[in-house]
Amino acid sequence: MKNWTLIIASFFFLSSAFAEPDENVVKEMARQTHLSQDEIRANYNGCDSGVTLYMKICDSYRWMVEDVRLNKVYKSVLNDAKKLGCESNLIQAQKSWLAYRDKACDFEGLMGAGGGTIEGLYILSCKEDLTKQRADRLEQAVQSH
C-alpha cells in the first residue's frame, strides 16, 4: 500500500511540474518584454536549468504571475476604496509601494550578487516575493471589508 501511495504522490508532483503556463501571464509578459510568447512558454519553468537566460525567463514569469494577480486584486480594492471615499489614499499608497519595491529589490540584487548576470535573478526573486506579499495584503483588505 505504501508503494502505491508513493507512486501516486510522485505522479501528481511530476504532473504539476509540467503544468502549462497561464496564458494571461504569458501575454502580459510578452507585452512588457522583448520576449515572444513562444520563448516564454518554452522557458517559463526553467528556473533550475542552469542557463541564465532560461532562469531569468522563469523568474520573470513567476514575478509576472504575482503581478497579474496584484493588478486584479488592486482593481477590486480600488472599487471598494472609491465607495468609501479613500481612493486617493490607496493610489498614493500603491505608487509609494511600487517605488519601495523597485528600490528595495535593486538593493537586494546589488547586495546578493554585486553586479553581473545573477543580479537580475536576485531582483526578480525579490519582486516576486514583495508583489505576492502586497497582493495577499490587499486581498485581506477586501475580505475584511
PDB file of C-alpha atoms in Angstrom:
ATOM      1  CA  MET A   1       0.000   0.000   0.000  1.00  0.00           C
ATOM      2  CA  LYS A   2       2.845   2.385   0.822  1.00  0.00           C
ATOM      3  CA  ASN A   3       4.345   1.829  -2.626  1.00  0.00           C
ATOM      4  CA  TRP A   4       1.096   2.829  -4.339  1.00  0.00           C
ATOM      5  CA  THR A   5       0.854   5.965  -2.232  1.00  0.00           C
ATOM      6  CA  LEU A   6       4.407   6.892  -3.197  1.00  0.00           C
ATOM      7  CA  ILE A   7       3.738   6.220  -6.879  1.00  0.00           C
ATOM      8  CA  ILE A   8       0.539   8.281  -6.865  1.00  0.00           C
ATOM      9  CA  ALA A   9       2.199  11.148  -4.976  1.00  0.00           C
ATOM     10  CA  SER A  10       5.110  11.087  -7.448  1.00  0.00           C
ATOM     11  CA  PHE A  11       2.718  11.229 -10.377  1.00  0.00           C
ATOM     12  CA  PHE A  12       0.943  14.306  -9.015  1.00  0.00           C
ATOM     13  CA  PHE A  13       4.257  16.009  -8.249  1.00  0.00           C
ATOM     14  CA  LEU A  14       5.612  15.330 -11.736  1.00  0.00           C
ATOM     15  CA  SER A  15       2.395  16.335 -13.479  1.00  0.00           C
ATOM     16  CA  SER A  16       2.302  19.637 -11.593  1.00  0.00           C
ATOM     17  CA  ALA A  17       5.933  20.281 -12.558  1.00  0.00           C
ATOM     18  CA  PHE A  18       4.894  20.105 -16.197  1.00  0.00           C
ATOM     19  CA  ALA A  19       1.721  22.165 -15.927  1.00  0.00           C
ATOM     20  CA  GLU A  20       1.052  24.550 -18.775  1.00  0.00           C
ATOM     21  CA  PRO A  21       1.789  28.239 -18.257  1.00  0.00           C
ATOM     22  CA  ASP A  22      -1.014  30.691 -17.597  1.00  0.00           C
ATOM     23  CA  GLU A  23      -1.757  32.257 -20.985  1.00  0.00           C
ATOM     24  CA  ASN A  24      -2.795  35.587 -19.442  1.00  0.00           C
ATOM     25  CA  VAL A  25       0.601  35.779 -17.775  1.00  0.00           C
ATOM     26  CA  VAL A  26       2.378  34.780 -20.997  1.00  0.00           C
ATOM     27  CA  LYS A  27       0.585  37.529 -22.933  1.00  0.00           C
ATOM     28  CA  GLU A  28       1.287  40.177 -20.304  1.00  0.00           C
ATOM     29  CA  MET A  29       4.921  39.167 -20.036  1.00  0.00           C
ATOM     30  CA  ALA A  30       5.349  39.306 -23.806  1.00  0.00           C
ATOM     31  CA  ARG A  31       3.712  42.728 -23.828  1.00  0.00           C
ATOM     32  CA  GLN A  32       6.112  44.059 -21.211  1.00  0.00           C
ATOM     33  CA  THR A  33       9.309  42.487 -22.546  1.00  0.00           C
ATOM     34  CA  HIS A  34      11.117  41.806 -25.795  1.00  0.00           C
ATOM     35  CA  LEU A  35      10.333  38.080 -25.479  1.00  0.00           C
ATOM     36  CA  SER A  36       7.952  36.240 -27.747  1.00  0.00           C
ATOM     37  CA  GLN A  37       5.111  34.195 -26.294  1.00  0.00           C
ATOM     38  CA  ASP A  38       6.789  31.054 -27.664  1.00  0.00           C
ATOM     39  CA  GLU A  39      10.057  31.882 -25.830  1.00  0.00           C
ATOM     40  CA  ILE A  40       8.126  32.376 -22.620  1.00  0.00           C
ATOM     41  CA  ARG A  41       6.147  29.134 -22.977  1.00  0.00           C
ATOM     42  CA  ALA A  42       9.345  27.204 -23.739  1.00  0.00           C
ATOM     43  CA  ASN A  43      11.222  28.520 -20.692  1.00  0.00           C
ATOM     44  CA  TYR A  44       8.667  29.578 -18.066  1.00  0.00           C
ATOM     45  CA  ASN A  45       9.716  26.656 -15.861  1.00  0.00           C
ATOM     46  CA  GLY A  46      13.484  26.835 -16.483  1.00  0.00           C
ATOM     47  CA  CYS A  47      14.442  28.229 -13.072  1.00  0.00           C
ATOM     48  CA  ASP A  48      16.649  25.222 -12.305  1.00  0.00           C
ATOM     49  CA  SER A  49      18.050  24.859 -15.823  1.00  0.00           C
ATOM     50  CA  GLY A  50      21.450  26.382 -15.045  1.00  0.00           C
ATOM     51  CA  VAL A  51      21.117  28.562 -18.155  1.00  0.00           C
ATOM     52  CA  THR A  52      20.957  32.198 -17.085  1.00  0.00           C
ATOM     53  CA  LEU A  53      18.589  33.278 -19.873  1.00  0.00           C
ATOM     54  CA  TYR A  54      16.105  30.491 -19.120  1.00  0.00           C
ATOM     55  CA  MET A  55      16.400  31.180 -15.397  1.00  0.00           C
ATOM     56  CA  LYS A  56      15.615  34.865 -15.989  1.00  0.00           C
ATOM     57  CA  ILE A  57      12.603  33.991 -18.138  1.00  0.00           C
ATOM     58  CA  CYS A  58      11.363  31.635 -15.431  1.00  0.00           C
ATOM     59  CA  ASP A  59      11.908  34.150 -12.630  1.00  0.00           C
ATOM     60  CA  SER A  60      10.241  36.842 -14.733  1.00  0.00           C
ATOM     61  CA  TYR A  61       7.290  34.521 -15.308  1.00  0.00           C
ATOM     62  CA  ARG A  62       6.954  33.807 -11.578  1.00  0.00           C
ATOM     63  CA  TRP A  63       7.039  37.509 -10.790  1.00  0.00           C
ATOM     64  CA  MET A  64       4.533  38.219 -13.569  1.00  0.00           C
ATOM     65  CA  VAL A  65       2.139  35.627 -12.084  1.00  0.00           C
ATOM     66  CA  GLU A  66       2.101  37.662  -8.883  1.00  0.00           C
ATOM     67  CA  ASP A  67       1.981  40.993 -10.745  1.00  0.00           C
ATOM     68  CA  VAL A  68      -1.069  39.944 -12.780  1.00  0.00           C
ATOM     69  CA  ARG A  69      -2.697  38.759  -9.556  1.00  0.00           C
ATOM     70  CA  LEU A  70      -1.814  42.020  -7.794  1.00  0.00           C
ATOM     71  CA  ASN A  71      -3.325  44.120 -10.578  1.00  0.00           C
ATOM     72  CA  LYS A  72      -6.550  42.130 -10.418  1.00  0.00           C
ATOM     73  CA  VAL A  73      -6.770  42.465  -6.640  1.00  0.00           C
ATOM     74  CA  TYR A  74      -5.838  46.160  -6.790  1.00  0.00           C
ATOM     75  CA  LYS A  75      -8.733  46.897  -9.157  1.00  0.00           C
ATOM     76  CA  SER A  76     -11.137  45.237  -6.767  1.00  0.00           C
ATOM     77  CA  VAL A  77      -9.746  47.151  -3.779  1.00  0.00           C
ATOM     78  CA  LEU A  78      -9.839  50.383  -5.783  1.00  0.00           C
ATOM     79  CA  ASN A  79     -13.560  49.905  -6.415  1.00  0.00           C
ATOM     80  CA  ASP A  80     -14.142  49.461  -2.676  1.00  0.00           C
ATOM     81  CA  ALA A  81     -11.941  52.477  -1.896  1.00  0.00           C
ATOM     82  CA  LYS A  82     -13.996  54.624  -4.277  1.00  0.00           C
ATOM     83  CA  LYS A  83     -17.171  53.667  -2.433  1.00  0.00           C
ATOM     84  CA  LEU A  84     -15.566  54.593   0.882  1.00  0.00           C
ATOM     85  CA  GLY A  85     -14.077  57.835  -0.390  1.00  0.00           C
ATOM     86  CA  CYS A  86     -10.472  56.816   0.198  1.00  0.00           C
ATOM     87  CA  GLU A  87      -9.443  56.154  -3.400  1.00  0.00           C
ATOM     88  CA  SER A  88      -6.663  58.765  -3.393  1.00  0.00           C
ATOM     89  CA  ASN A  89      -5.118  57.191  -0.281  1.00  0.00           C
ATOM     90  CA  LEU A  90      -4.924  53.818  -1.997  1.00  0.00           C
ATOM     91  CA  ILE A  91      -3.499  55.290  -5.205  1.00  0.00           C
ATOM     92  CA  GLN A  92      -0.778  57.156  -3.296  1.00  0.00           C
ATOM     93  CA  ALA A  93      -0.021  54.096  -1.184  1.00  0.00           C
ATOM     94  CA  GLN A  94       0.311  51.939  -4.286  1.00  0.00           C
ATOM     95  CA  LYS A  95       2.618  54.433  -6.008  1.00  0.00           C
ATOM     96  CA  SER A  96       4.785  54.581  -2.895  1.00  0.00           C
ATOM     97  CA  TRP A  97       4.779  50.806  -2.565  1.00  0.00           C
ATOM     98  CA  LEU A  98       5.880  50.378  -6.215  1.00  0.00           C
ATOM     99  CA  ALA A  99       8.769  52.799  -5.697  1.00  0.00           C
ATOM    100  CA  TYR A 100       9.721  50.990  -2.490  1.00  0.00           C
ATOM    101  CA  ARG A 101       9.570  47.551  -4.134  1.00  0.00           C
ATOM    102  CA  ASP A 102      11.772  48.595  -7.029  1.00  0.00           C
ATOM    103  CA  LYS A 103      14.418  50.285  -4.853  1.00  0.00           C
ATOM    104  CA  ALA A 104      14.413  47.528  -2.239  1.00  0.00           C
ATOM    105  CA  CYS A 105      14.857  44.867  -4.910  1.00  0.00           C
ATOM    106  CA  ASP A 106      17.607  46.821  -6.658  1.00  0.00           C
ATOM    107  CA  PHE A 107      19.381  46.947  -3.293  1.00  0.00           C
ATOM    108  CA  GLU A 108      18.918  43.197  -2.736  1.00  0.00           C
ATOM    109  CA  GLY A 109      20.266  42.498  -6.208  1.00  0.00           C
ATOM    110  CA  LEU A 110      23.391  44.544  -5.569  1.00  0.00           C
ATOM    111  CA  MET A 111      23.920  43.030  -2.130  1.00  0.00           C
ATOM    112  CA  GLY A 112      23.259  39.486  -3.293  1.00  0.00           C
ATOM    113  CA  ALA A 113      25.278  39.487  -6.487  1.00  0.00           C
ATOM    114  CA  GLY A 114      27.234  42.717  -6.618  1.00  0.00           C
ATOM    115  CA  GLY A 115      26.644  43.028 -10.328  1.00  0.00           C
ATOM    116  CA  GLY A 116      26.857  40.515 -13.120  1.00  0.00           C
ATOM    117  CA  THR A 117      24.236  38.346 -14.725  1.00  0.00           C
ATOM    118  CA  ILE A 118      22.972  36.834 -11.475  1.00  0.00           C
ATOM    119  CA  GLU A 119      21.972  40.245 -10.078  1.00  0.00           C
ATOM    120  CA  GLY A 120      18.826  40.191 -12.207  1.00  0.00           C
ATOM    121  CA  LEU A 121      17.788  36.878 -10.674  1.00  0.00           C
ATOM    122  CA  TYR A 122      18.020  38.361  -7.189  1.00  0.00           C
ATOM    123  CA  ILE A 123      15.936  41.339  -8.292  1.00  0.00           C
ATOM    124  CA  LEU A 124      13.266  39.205  -9.931  1.00  0.00           C
ATOM    125  CA  SER A 125      13.019  36.895  -6.931  1.00  0.00           C
ATOM    126  CA  CYS A 126      12.653  39.895  -4.632  1.00  0.00           C
ATOM    127  CA  LYS A 127       9.955  41.405  -6.847  1.00  0.00           C
ATOM    128  CA  GLU A 128       8.068  38.116  -6.855  1.00  0.00           C
ATOM    129  CA  ASP A 129       8.177  37.901  -3.055  1.00  0.00           C
ATOM    130  CA  LEU A 130       7.204  41.514  -2.372  1.00  0.00           C
ATOM    131  CA  THR A 131       4.474  41.518  -5.040  1.00  0.00           C
ATOM    132  CA  LYS A 132       2.981  38.344  -3.574  1.00  0.00           C
ATOM    133  CA  GLN A 133       3.027  39.914  -0.105  1.00  0.00           C
ATOM    134  CA  ARG A 134       1.321  43.067  -1.412  1.00  0.00           C
ATOM    135  CA  ALA A 135      -1.367  41.080  -3.255  1.00  0.00           C
ATOM    136  CA  ASP A 136      -2.004  38.976  -0.135  1.00  0.00           C
ATOM    137  CA  ARG A 137      -2.310  42.111   1.983  1.00  0.00           C
ATOM    138  CA  LEU A 138      -4.725  43.785  -0.426  1.00  0.00           C
ATOM    139  CA  GLU A 139      -6.799  40.582  -0.585  1.00  0.00           C
ATOM    140  CA  GLN A 140      -7.050  40.696   3.200  1.00  0.00           C
ATOM    141  CA  ALA A 141      -8.294  44.282   2.963  1.00  0.00           C
ATOM    142  CA  VAL A 142     -11.028  43.215   0.553  1.00  0.00           C
ATOM    143  CA  GLN A 143     -12.041  40.274   2.715  1.00  0.00           C
ATOM    144  CA  SER A 144     -12.187  42.344   5.903  1.00  0.00           C
ATOM    145  CA  HIS A 145     -14.404  44.971   4.283  1.00  0.00           C
TER     146      HIS A 145
END
